[in-house]
Amino acid sequence: LESYKKPTLSGKPRRDRFEATLAGSLLLQGLFQLGLVGSLEEGLCGLSEDHIVYLSTDPQSSHAIQAFLSSLTIPATQKHRFLKTAVFVVDRLVTTPSGSRIVEAMWHAADSQIKSSIAQILISKESAVRDNTYGSIVWRNCNLKAFKLGVSSWEESERKKKKNIESFEKIISDKVTADKENGTENNELSNDTDMVESAILNDIVKPVKTKKTKKKRTDSENANNTTKKVKKSKKIKESIND
């Protein structure tokens, strides 16, 4: 993302012109994944609705916005600051290829109150949303049908989803921790395994070599015995002739 600032007559900078660039988008994605928001937070949370629509529907800059919302290292409080403005333009985003992905990312990053606001806005434009290819995907993935049928059942469904996600994340976290703790043991086992395999291979190879050597020695001995027999036979014949 790159902001072009043109000074006004008073000399103050203005932020009404934006241009999305691939390099800027990739840079921001990397920073957001690492949780390095810093001063960028104020810039994101201070965007106008029109700027949010532009950046969220652009094929390049939308990936940076999505990285911000889906980052595991950025606190939810920072995301909610952005969402409180972005929630008012979800109906303008949901029917576009890039914007629909942003709406889903917003949904996953939002708390129950913000989700309720998003659902109400999209349900108010139900026909336009459901008749659109991208909008219908968001409608299904966000389970807006359940919200429309009843807020209580929808909230219960969301609580179950949240519980399942938290359980899954805990399993993954425990597995990562266990893998780190067992890392040294696994390395030792791996070394032991390599030693055992090496020993087995040596044991397998040695008998083969011994057999071949033995076989060669046997052939040589047979040849020598045959030669001796021939010589002995000649000597007997000679003695008979004499």
PDB file of C-alpha atoms in Angstrom:
ATOM      1  CA  LEU A   1       0.000   0.000   0.000  1.00  0.00           C
ATOM      2  CA  GLU A   2       1.275   3.431  -0.797  1.00  0.00           C
ATOM      3  CA  SER A   3      -0.326   6.702   0.229  1.00  0.00           C
ATOM      4  CA  TYR A   4       0.228   9.725  -1.958  1.00  0.00           C
ATOM      5  CA  LYS A   5      -0.141  12.909   0.002  1.00  0.00           C
ATOM      6  CA  LYS A   6      -0.905  16.158  -1.753  1.00  0.00           C
ATOM      7  CA  PRO A   7      -0.677  19.308   0.348  1.00  0.00           C
ATOM      8  CA  THR A   8      -3.754  21.500   0.580  1.00  0.00           C
ATOM      9  CA  LEU A   9      -3.708  25.264   0.271  1.00  0.00           C
ATOM     10  CA  SER A  10      -3.022  25.474   3.996  1.00  0.00           C
ATOM     11  CA  GLY A  11       0.031  23.266   3.598  1.00  0.00           C
ATOM     12  CA  LYS A  12      -1.460  20.340   5.550  1.00  0.00           C
ATOM     13  CA  PRO A  13      -1.175  16.869   4.028  1.00  0.00           C
ATOM     14  CA  ARG A  14      -4.274  15.085   2.759  1.00  0.00           C
ATOM     15  CA  ARG A  15      -4.926  11.367   2.578  1.00  0.00           C
ATOM     16  CA  ASP A  16      -7.581  11.187  -0.111  1.00  0.00           C
ATOM     17  CA  ARG A  17      -5.527   9.404  -2.724  1.00  0.00           C
ATOM     18  CA  PHE A  18      -4.383   5.804  -2.386  1.00  0.00           C
ATOM     19  CA  GLU A  19      -2.703   3.380  -4.708  1.00  0.00           C
ATOM     20  CA  ALA A  20      -2.245  -0.310  -3.991  1.00  0.00           C
ATOM     21  CA  THR A  21       1.070  -1.878  -4.943  1.00  0.00           C
ATOM     22  CA  LEU A  22       2.167  -5.510  -4.829  1.00  0.00           C
ATOM     23  CA  ALA A  23       5.399  -4.720  -2.970  1.00  0.00           C
ATOM     24  CA  GLY A  24       3.582  -2.682  -0.336  1.00  0.00           C
ATOM     25  CA  SER A  25       0.951  -5.372   0.124  1.00  0.00           C
ATOM     26  CA  LEU A  26       3.550  -8.118   0.591  1.00  0.00           C
ATOM     27  CA  LEU A  27       5.462  -5.976   3.078  1.00  0.00           C
ATOM     28  CA  LEU A  28       2.352  -5.339   5.170  1.00  0.00           C
ATOM     29  CA  GLN A  29       1.350  -9.010   5.064  1.00  0.00           C
ATOM     30  CA  GLY A  30       4.717  -9.969   6.514  1.00  0.00           C
ATOM     31  CA  LEU A  31       4.508  -7.319   9.243  1.00  0.00           C
ATOM     32  CA  PHE A  32       0.957  -8.286  10.206  1.00  0.00           C
ATOM     33  CA  GLN A  33       1.790 -11.988  10.383  1.00  0.00           C
ATOM     34  CA  LEU A  34       4.575 -11.143  12.821  1.00  0.00           C
ATOM     35  CA  GLY A  35       2.303  -8.824  14.807  1.00  0.00           C
ATOM     36  CA  LEU A  36       4.439  -5.793  13.986  1.00  0.00           C
ATOM     37  CA  VAL A  37       1.608  -3.295  13.769  1.00  0.00           C
ATOM     38  CA  GLY A  38       3.086  -0.335  15.641  1.00  0.00           C
ATOM     39  CA  SER A  39       2.112   2.996  14.140  1.00  0.00           C
ATOM     40  CA  LEU A  40       0.271   1.207  11.313  1.00  0.00           C
ATOM     41  CA  GLU A  41      -2.622   0.620  13.705  1.00  0.00           C
ATOM     42  CA  GLU A  42      -3.567   4.284  13.765  1.00  0.00           C
ATOM     43  CA  GLY A  43      -3.460   4.437   9.984  1.00  0.00           C
ATOM     44  CA  LEU A  44      -5.686   1.377   9.546  1.00  0.00           C
ATOM     45  CA  CYS A  45      -8.148   2.305  12.248  1.00  0.00           C
ATOM     46  CA  GLY A  46      -8.333   5.864  10.950  1.00  0.00           C
ATOM     47  CA  LEU A  47      -9.325   4.899   7.401  1.00  0.00           C
ATOM     48  CA  SER A  48     -12.555   6.301   6.041  1.00  0.00           C
ATOM     49  CA  GLU A  49     -15.322   4.029   4.778  1.00  0.00           C
ATOM     50  CA  ASP A  50     -14.437   4.816   1.150  1.00  0.00           C
ATOM     51  CA  HIS A  51     -10.791   3.988   1.746  1.00  0.00           C
ATOM     52  CA  ILE A  52     -11.742   0.696   3.385  1.00  0.00           C
ATOM     53  CA  VAL A  53     -13.907  -0.203   0.397  1.00  0.00           C
ATOM     54  CA  TYR A  54     -11.118   0.629  -2.033  1.00  0.00           C
ATOM     55  CA  LEU A  55      -8.404  -1.258  -0.150  1.00  0.00           C
ATOM     56  CA  SER A  56     -10.656  -4.255   0.577  1.00  0.00           C
ATOM     57  CA  THR A  57     -11.829  -4.703  -2.997  1.00  0.00           C
ATOM     58  CA  ASP A  58      -8.438  -4.255  -4.641  1.00  0.00           C
ATOM     59  CA  PRO A  59      -6.867  -7.639  -5.533  1.00  0.00           C
ATOM     60  CA  GLN A  60      -3.489  -6.609  -4.107  1.00  0.00           C
ATOM     61  CA  SER A  61      -4.232  -4.523  -1.018  1.00  0.00           C
ATOM     62  CA  SER A  62      -7.078  -6.796   0.102  1.00  0.00           C
ATOM     63  CA  HIS A  63      -4.524  -9.470   1.016  1.00  0.00           C
ATOM     64  CA  ALA A  64      -2.886  -7.041   3.439  1.00  0.00           C
ATOM     65  CA  ILE A  65      -6.237  -6.256   5.095  1.00  0.00           C
ATOM     66  CA  GLN A  66      -6.994  -9.971   5.293  1.00  0.00           C
ATOM     67  CA  ALA A  67      -3.579 -10.642   6.866  1.00  0.00           C
ATOM     68  CA  PHE A  68      -4.294  -7.998   9.505  1.00  0.00           C
ATOM     69  CA  LEU A  69      -7.658  -9.512  10.405  1.00  0.00           C
ATOM     70  CA  SER A  70      -6.483 -13.134  10.424  1.00  0.00           C
ATOM     71  CA  SER A  71      -3.150 -12.595  12.181  1.00  0.00           C
ATOM     72  CA  LEU A  72      -2.753 -14.673  15.336  1.00  0.00           C
ATOM     73  CA  THR A  73      -0.262 -12.212  16.803  1.00  0.00           C
ATOM     74  CA  ILE A  74      -2.384  -9.044  16.625  1.00  0.00           C
ATOM     75  CA  PRO A  75      -4.662  -8.471  19.648  1.00  0.00           C
ATOM     76  CA  ALA A  76      -8.424  -8.608  19.102  1.00  0.00           C
ATOM     77  CA  THR A  77      -8.798  -5.098  20.518  1.00  0.00           C
ATOM     78  CA  GLN A  78      -6.799  -3.643  17.624  1.00  0.00           C
ATOM     79  CA  LYS A  79      -8.836  -5.571  15.079  1.00  0.00           C
ATOM     80  CA  HIS A  80     -12.106  -4.427  16.662  1.00  0.00           C
ATOM     81  CA  ARG A  81     -11.084  -0.791  16.245  1.00  0.00           C
ATOM     82  CA  PHE A  82     -10.872  -1.371  12.501  1.00  0.00           C
ATOM     83  CA  LEU A  83     -14.065  -3.433  12.423  1.00  0.00           C
ATOM     84  CA  LYS A  84     -16.162  -0.730  14.063  1.00  0.00           C
ATOM     85  CA  THR A  85     -15.745   1.367  10.907  1.00  0.00           C
ATOM     86  CA  ALA A  86     -15.565  -1.457   8.361  1.00  0.00           C
ATOM     87  CA  VAL A  87     -18.838  -2.989   9.556  1.00  0.00           C
ATOM     88  CA  PHE A  88     -20.803  -0.191   7.872  1.00  0.00           C
ATOM     89  CA  VAL A  89     -19.524  -1.095   4.392  1.00  0.00           C
ATOM     90  CA  VAL A  90     -19.905  -4.897   4.461  1.00  0.00           C
ATOM     91  CA  ASP A  91     -22.831  -4.666   2.044  1.00  0.00           C
ATOM     92  CA  ARG A  92     -20.515  -2.960  -0.463  1.00  0.00           C
ATOM     93  CA  LEU A  93     -17.796  -5.571   0.011  1.00  0.00           C
ATOM     94  CA  VAL A  94     -19.715  -8.819   0.107  1.00  0.00           C
ATOM     95  CA  THR A  95     -20.609  -8.908  -3.607  1.00  0.00           C
ATOM     96  CA  THR A  96     -17.010  -8.525  -4.842  1.00  0.00           C
ATOM     97  CA  PRO A  97     -14.364 -11.268  -5.185  1.00  0.00           C
ATOM     98  CA  SER A  98     -11.803  -9.677  -2.849  1.00  0.00           C
ATOM     99  CA  GLY A  99     -14.295  -7.903  -0.616  1.00  0.00           C
ATOM    100  CA  SER A 100     -16.188 -11.111   0.167  1.00  0.00           C
ATOM    101  CA  ARG A 101     -13.009 -12.631   1.592  1.00  0.00           C
ATOM    102  CA  ILE A 102     -12.564  -9.542   3.756  1.00  0.00           C
ATOM    103  CA  VAL A 103     -16.109  -9.895   5.086  1.00  0.00           C
ATOM    104  CA  GLU A 104     -15.418 -13.485   6.106  1.00  0.00           C
ATOM    105  CA  ALA A 105     -12.146 -12.423   7.739  1.00  0.00           C
ATOM    106  CA  MET A 106     -14.043  -9.672   9.563  1.00  0.00           C
ATOM    107  CA  TRP A 107     -16.593 -12.217  10.730  1.00  0.00           C
ATOM    108  CA  HIS A 108     -13.957 -14.527  12.204  1.00  0.00           C
ATOM    109  CA  ALA A 109     -12.160 -11.631  13.908  1.00  0.00           C
ATOM    110  CA  ALA A 110     -15.326 -10.060  15.359  1.00  0.00           C
ATOM    111  CA  ASP A 111     -16.932 -10.564  18.730  1.00  0.00           C
ATOM    112  CA  SER A 112     -20.633 -11.476  19.080  1.00  0.00           C
ATOM    113  CA  GLN A 113     -21.744  -7.836  19.086  1.00  0.00           C
ATOM    114  CA  ILE A 114     -19.920  -6.931  15.881  1.00  0.00           C
ATOM    115  CA  LYS A 115     -21.065 -10.180  14.267  1.00  0.00           C
ATOM    116  CA  SER A 116     -24.632  -9.269  15.087  1.00  0.00           C
ATOM    117  CA  SER A 117     -24.167  -5.885  13.388  1.00  0.00           C
ATOM    118  CA  ILE A 118     -22.659  -7.510  10.296  1.00  0.00           C
ATOM    119  CA  ALA A 119     -25.499 -10.046  10.138  1.00  0.00           C
ATOM    120  CA  GLN A 120     -28.199  -7.395  10.443  1.00  0.00           C
ATOM    121  CA  ILE A 121     -26.709  -5.312   7.622  1.00  0.00           C
ATOM    122  CA  LEU A 122     -26.362  -8.309   5.287  1.00  0.00           C
ATOM    123  CA  ILE A 123     -29.839  -9.627   6.091  1.00  0.00           C
ATOM    124  CA  SER A 124     -31.299  -6.217   5.268  1.00  0.00           C
ATOM    125  CA  LYS A 125     -29.815  -6.734   1.761  1.00  0.00           C
ATOM    126  CA  GLU A 126     -30.600 -10.449   1.638  1.00  0.00           C
ATOM    127  CA  SER A 127     -31.818 -10.672  -1.948  1.00  0.00           C
ATOM    128  CA  ALA A 128     -28.804  -8.829  -3.345  1.00  0.00           C
ATOM    129  CA  VAL A 129     -26.417 -10.872  -1.210  1.00  0.00           C
ATOM    130  CA  ARG A 130     -27.891 -14.303  -1.906  1.00  0.00           C
ATOM    131  CA  ASP A 131     -28.324 -13.670  -5.625  1.00  0.00           C
ATOM    132  CA  ASN A 132     -24.641 -12.827  -5.944  1.00  0.00           C
ATOM    133  CA  THR A 133     -22.060 -15.607  -6.371  1.00  0.00           C
ATOM    134  CA  TYR A 134     -19.673 -14.258  -3.757  1.00  0.00           C
ATOM    135  CA  GLY A 135     -22.399 -13.008  -1.464  1.00  0.00           C
ATOM    136  CA  SER A 136     -24.077 -16.395  -1.344  1.00  0.00           C
ATOM    137  CA  ILE A 137     -20.802 -17.990  -0.220  1.00  0.00           C
ATOM    138  CA  VAL A 138     -20.503 -15.496   2.638  1.00  0.00           C
ATOM    139  CA  TRP A 139     -24.161 -16.061   3.540  1.00  0.00           C
ATOM    140  CA  ARG A 140     -23.522 -19.789   3.893  1.00  0.00           C
ATOM    141  CA  ASN A 141     -20.141 -19.611   5.601  1.00  0.00           C
ATOM    142  CA  CYS A 142     -21.334 -17.066   8.168  1.00  0.00           C
ATOM    143  CA  ASN A 143     -24.479 -19.104   8.863  1.00  0.00           C
ATOM    144  CA  LEU A 144     -26.722 -16.084   8.399  1.00  0.00           C
ATOM    145  CA  LYS A 145     -29.713 -18.353   7.824  1.00  0.00           C
ATOM    146  CA  ALA A 146     -29.565 -19.342  11.504  1.00  0.00           C
ATOM    147  CA  PHE A 147     -29.358 -15.694  12.550  1.00  0.00           C
ATOM    148  CA  LYS A 148     -32.413 -14.893  10.487  1.00  0.00           C
ATOM    149  CA  LEU A 149     -34.403 -17.753  12.038  1.00  0.00           C
ATOM    150  CA  GLY A 150     -33.628 -16.635  15.565  1.00  0.00           C
ATOM    151  CA  VAL A 151     -30.941 -14.714  17.357  1.00  0.00           C
ATOM    152  CA  SER A 152     -30.928 -17.083  20.328  1.00  0.00           C
ATOM    153  CA  SER A 153     -30.370 -20.194  18.181  1.00  0.00           C
ATOM    154  CA  TRP A 154     -27.727 -18.339  16.194  1.00  0.00           C
ATOM    155  CA  GLU A 155     -25.898 -17.295  19.353  1.00  0.00           C
ATOM    156  CA  GLU A 156     -25.996 -20.872  20.618  1.00  0.00           C
ATOM    157  CA  SER A 157     -24.592 -22.074  17.298  1.00  0.00           C
ATOM    158  CA  GLU A 158     -21.819 -19.479  17.463  1.00  0.00           C
ATOM    159  CA  ARG A 159     -20.945 -20.489  21.021  1.00  0.00           C
ATOM    160  CA  LYS A 160     -20.605 -24.123  19.935  1.00  0.00           C
ATOM    161  CA  LYS A 161     -18.406 -23.129  17.022  1.00  0.00           C
ATOM    162  CA  LYS A 162     -16.225 -20.983  19.259  1.00  0.00           C
ATOM    163  CA  LYS A 163     -15.892 -23.800  21.784  1.00  0.00           C
ATOM    164  CA  ASN A 164     -14.896 -26.263  19.074  1.00  0.00           C
ATOM    165  CA  ILE A 165     -12.330 -23.847  17.660  1.00  0.00           C
ATOM    166  CA  GLU A 166     -10.851 -23.196  21.111  1.00  0.00           C
ATOM    167  CA  SER A 167     -10.641 -26.942  21.777  1.00  0.00           C
ATOM    168  CA  PHE A 168      -8.930 -27.508  18.453  1.00  0.00           C
ATOM    169  CA  GLU A 169      -6.466 -24.664  19.069  1.00  0.00           C
ATOM    170  CA  LYS A 170      -5.679 -26.100  22.511  1.00  0.00           C
ATOM    171  CA  ILE A 171      -4.956 -29.516  21.003  1.00  0.00           C
ATOM    172  CA  ILE A 172      -2.622 -27.941  18.452  1.00  0.00           C
ATOM    173  CA  SER A 173      -0.917 -25.836  21.132  1.00  0.00           C
ATOM    174  CA  ASP A 174      -0.426 -28.858  23.401  1.00  0.00           C
ATOM    175  CA  LYS A 175       0.979 -30.878  20.508  1.00  0.00           C
ATOM    176  CA  VAL A 176       3.462 -28.133  19.601  1.00  0.00           C
ATOM    177  CA  THR A 177       4.559 -27.870  23.240  1.00  0.00           C
ATOM    178  CA  ALA A 178       4.948 -31.633  23.515  1.00  0.00           C
ATOM    179  CA  ASP A 179       6.961 -31.765  20.289  1.00  0.00           C
ATOM    180  CA  LYS A 180       9.319 -29.090  21.609  1.00  0.00           C
ATOM    181  CA  GLU A 181       9.764 -30.906  24.914  1.00  0.00           C
ATOM    182  CA  ASN A 182      10.377 -34.228  23.189  1.00  0.00           C
ATOM    183  CA  GLY A 183      12.669 -32.725  20.578  1.00  0.00           C
ATOM    184  CA  THR A 184      15.870 -33.785  22.360  1.00  0.00           C
ATOM    185  CA  GLU A 185      14.548 -37.262  23.074  1.00  0.00           C
ATOM    186  CA  ASN A 186      13.509 -37.696  19.470  1.00  0.00           C
ATOM    187  CA  ASN A 187      16.979 -36.684  18.299  1.00  0.00           C
ATOM    188  CA  GLU A 188      18.562 -39.229  20.634  1.00  0.00           C
ATOM    189  CA  LEU A 189      16.173 -41.929  19.453  1.00  0.00           C
ATOM    190  CA  SER A 190      16.949 -41.028  15.878  1.00  0.00           C
ATOM    191  CA  ASN A 191      20.691 -41.376  16.532  1.00  0.00           C
ATOM    192  CA  ASP A 192      20.156 -44.711  18.263  1.00  0.00           C
ATOM    193  CA  THR A 193      18.048 -45.898  15.363  1.00  0.00           C
ATOM    194  CA  ASP A 194      20.764 -44.929  12.901  1.00  0.00           C
ATOM    195  CA  MET A 195      23.340 -46.868  14.951  1.00  0.00           C
ATOM    196  CA  VAL A 196      21.120 -49.954  15.081  1.00  0.00           C
ATOM    197  CA  GLU A 197      20.457 -49.776  11.345  1.00  0.00           C
ATOM    198  CA  SER A 198      24.177 -49.438  10.694  1.00  0.00           C
ATOM    199  CA  ALA A 199      24.937 -52.457  12.893  1.00  0.00           C
ATOM    200  CA  ILE A 200      22.276 -54.532  11.172  1.00  0.00           C
ATOM    201  CA  LEU A 201      23.620 -53.613   7.764  1.00  0.00           C
ATOM    202  CA  ASN A 202      27.133 -54.592   8.838  1.00  0.00           C
ATOM    203  CA  ASP A 203      25.871 -57.920  10.125  1.00  0.00           C
ATOM    204  CA  ILE A 204      24.084 -58.545   6.866  1.00  0.00           C
ATOM    205  CA  VAL A 205      27.037 -57.649   4.696  1.00  0.00           C
ATOM    206  CA  LYS A 206      29.657 -59.621   6.614  1.00  0.00           C
ATOM    207  CA  PRO A 207      28.135 -63.098   6.115  1.00  0.00           C
ATOM    208  CA  VAL A 208      27.816 -62.450   2.410  1.00  0.00           C
ATOM    209  CA  LYS A 209      31.473 -61.578   2.130  1.00  0.00           C
ATOM    210  CA  THR A 210      32.420 -64.628   4.219  1.00  0.00           C
ATOM    211  CA  LYS A 211      30.396 -66.950   2.020  1.00  0.00           C
ATOM    212  CA  LYS A 212      31.933 -65.567  -1.138  1.00  0.00           C
ATOM    213  CA  THR A 213      35.424 -65.879   0.299  1.00  0.00           C
ATOM    214  CA  LYS A 214      34.711 -69.381   1.516  1.00  0.00           C
ATOM    215  CA  LYS A 215      33.384 -70.336  -1.870  1.00  0.00           C
ATOM    216  CA  LYS A 216      36.468 -68.987  -3.596  1.00  0.00           C
ATOM    217  CA  ARG A 217      38.722 -70.883  -1.173  1.00  0.00           C
ATOM    218  CA  THR A 218      36.806 -74.121  -1.770  1.00  0.00           C
ATOM    219  CA  ASP A 219      37.214 -73.828  -5.542  1.00  0.00           C
ATOM    220  CA  SER A 220      40.924 -73.223  -5.110  1.00  0.00           C
ATOM    221  CA  GLU A 221      41.344 -76.220  -2.837  1.00  0.00           C
ATOM    222  CA  ASN A 222      39.456 -78.445  -5.272  1.00  0.00           C
ATOM    223  CA  ALA A 223      41.714 -77.347  -8.081  1.00  0.00           C
ATOM    224  CA  ASN A 224      44.821 -78.115  -6.029  1.00  0.00           C
ATOM    225  CA  ASN A 225      43.492 -81.534  -5.072  1.00  0.00           C
ATOM    226  CA  THR A 226      42.765 -82.333  -8.711  1.00  0.00           C
ATOM    227  CA  THR A 227      46.303 -81.343  -9.714  1.00  0.00           C
ATOM    228  CA  LYS A 228      47.789 -83.518  -6.978  1.00  0.00           C
ATOM    229  CA  LYS A 229      45.689 -86.477  -8.093  1.00  0.00           C
ATOM    230  CA  VAL A 230      46.820 -86.080 -11.686  1.00  0.00           C
ATOM    231  CA  LYS A 231      50.476 -85.937 -10.656  1.00  0.00           C
ATOM    232  CA  LYS A 232      50.068 -88.987  -8.437  1.00  0.00           C
ATOM    233  CA  SER A 233      48.390 -90.900 -11.268  1.00  0.00           C
ATOM    234  CA  LYS A 234      51.280 -90.094 -13.599  1.00  0.00           C
ATOM    235  CA  LYS A 235      53.802 -91.304 -11.061  1.00  0.00           C
ATOM    236  CA  ILE A 236      51.952 -94.624 -10.676  1.00  0.00           C
ATOM    237  CA  LYS A 237      51.844 -95.154 -14.437  1.00  0.00           C
ATOM    238  CA  GLU A 238      55.569 -94.417 -14.712  1.00  0.00           C
ATOM    239  CA  SER A 239      56.370 -96.844 -11.960  1.00  0.00           C
ATOM    240  CA  ILE A 240      54.300 -99.580 -13.671  1.00  0.00           C
ATOM    241  CA  ASN A 241      56.055 -99.032 -16.972  1.00  0.00           C
ATOM    242  CA  ASP A 242      59.414 -99.302 -15.303  1.00  0.00           C
TER     243      ASP A 242
END
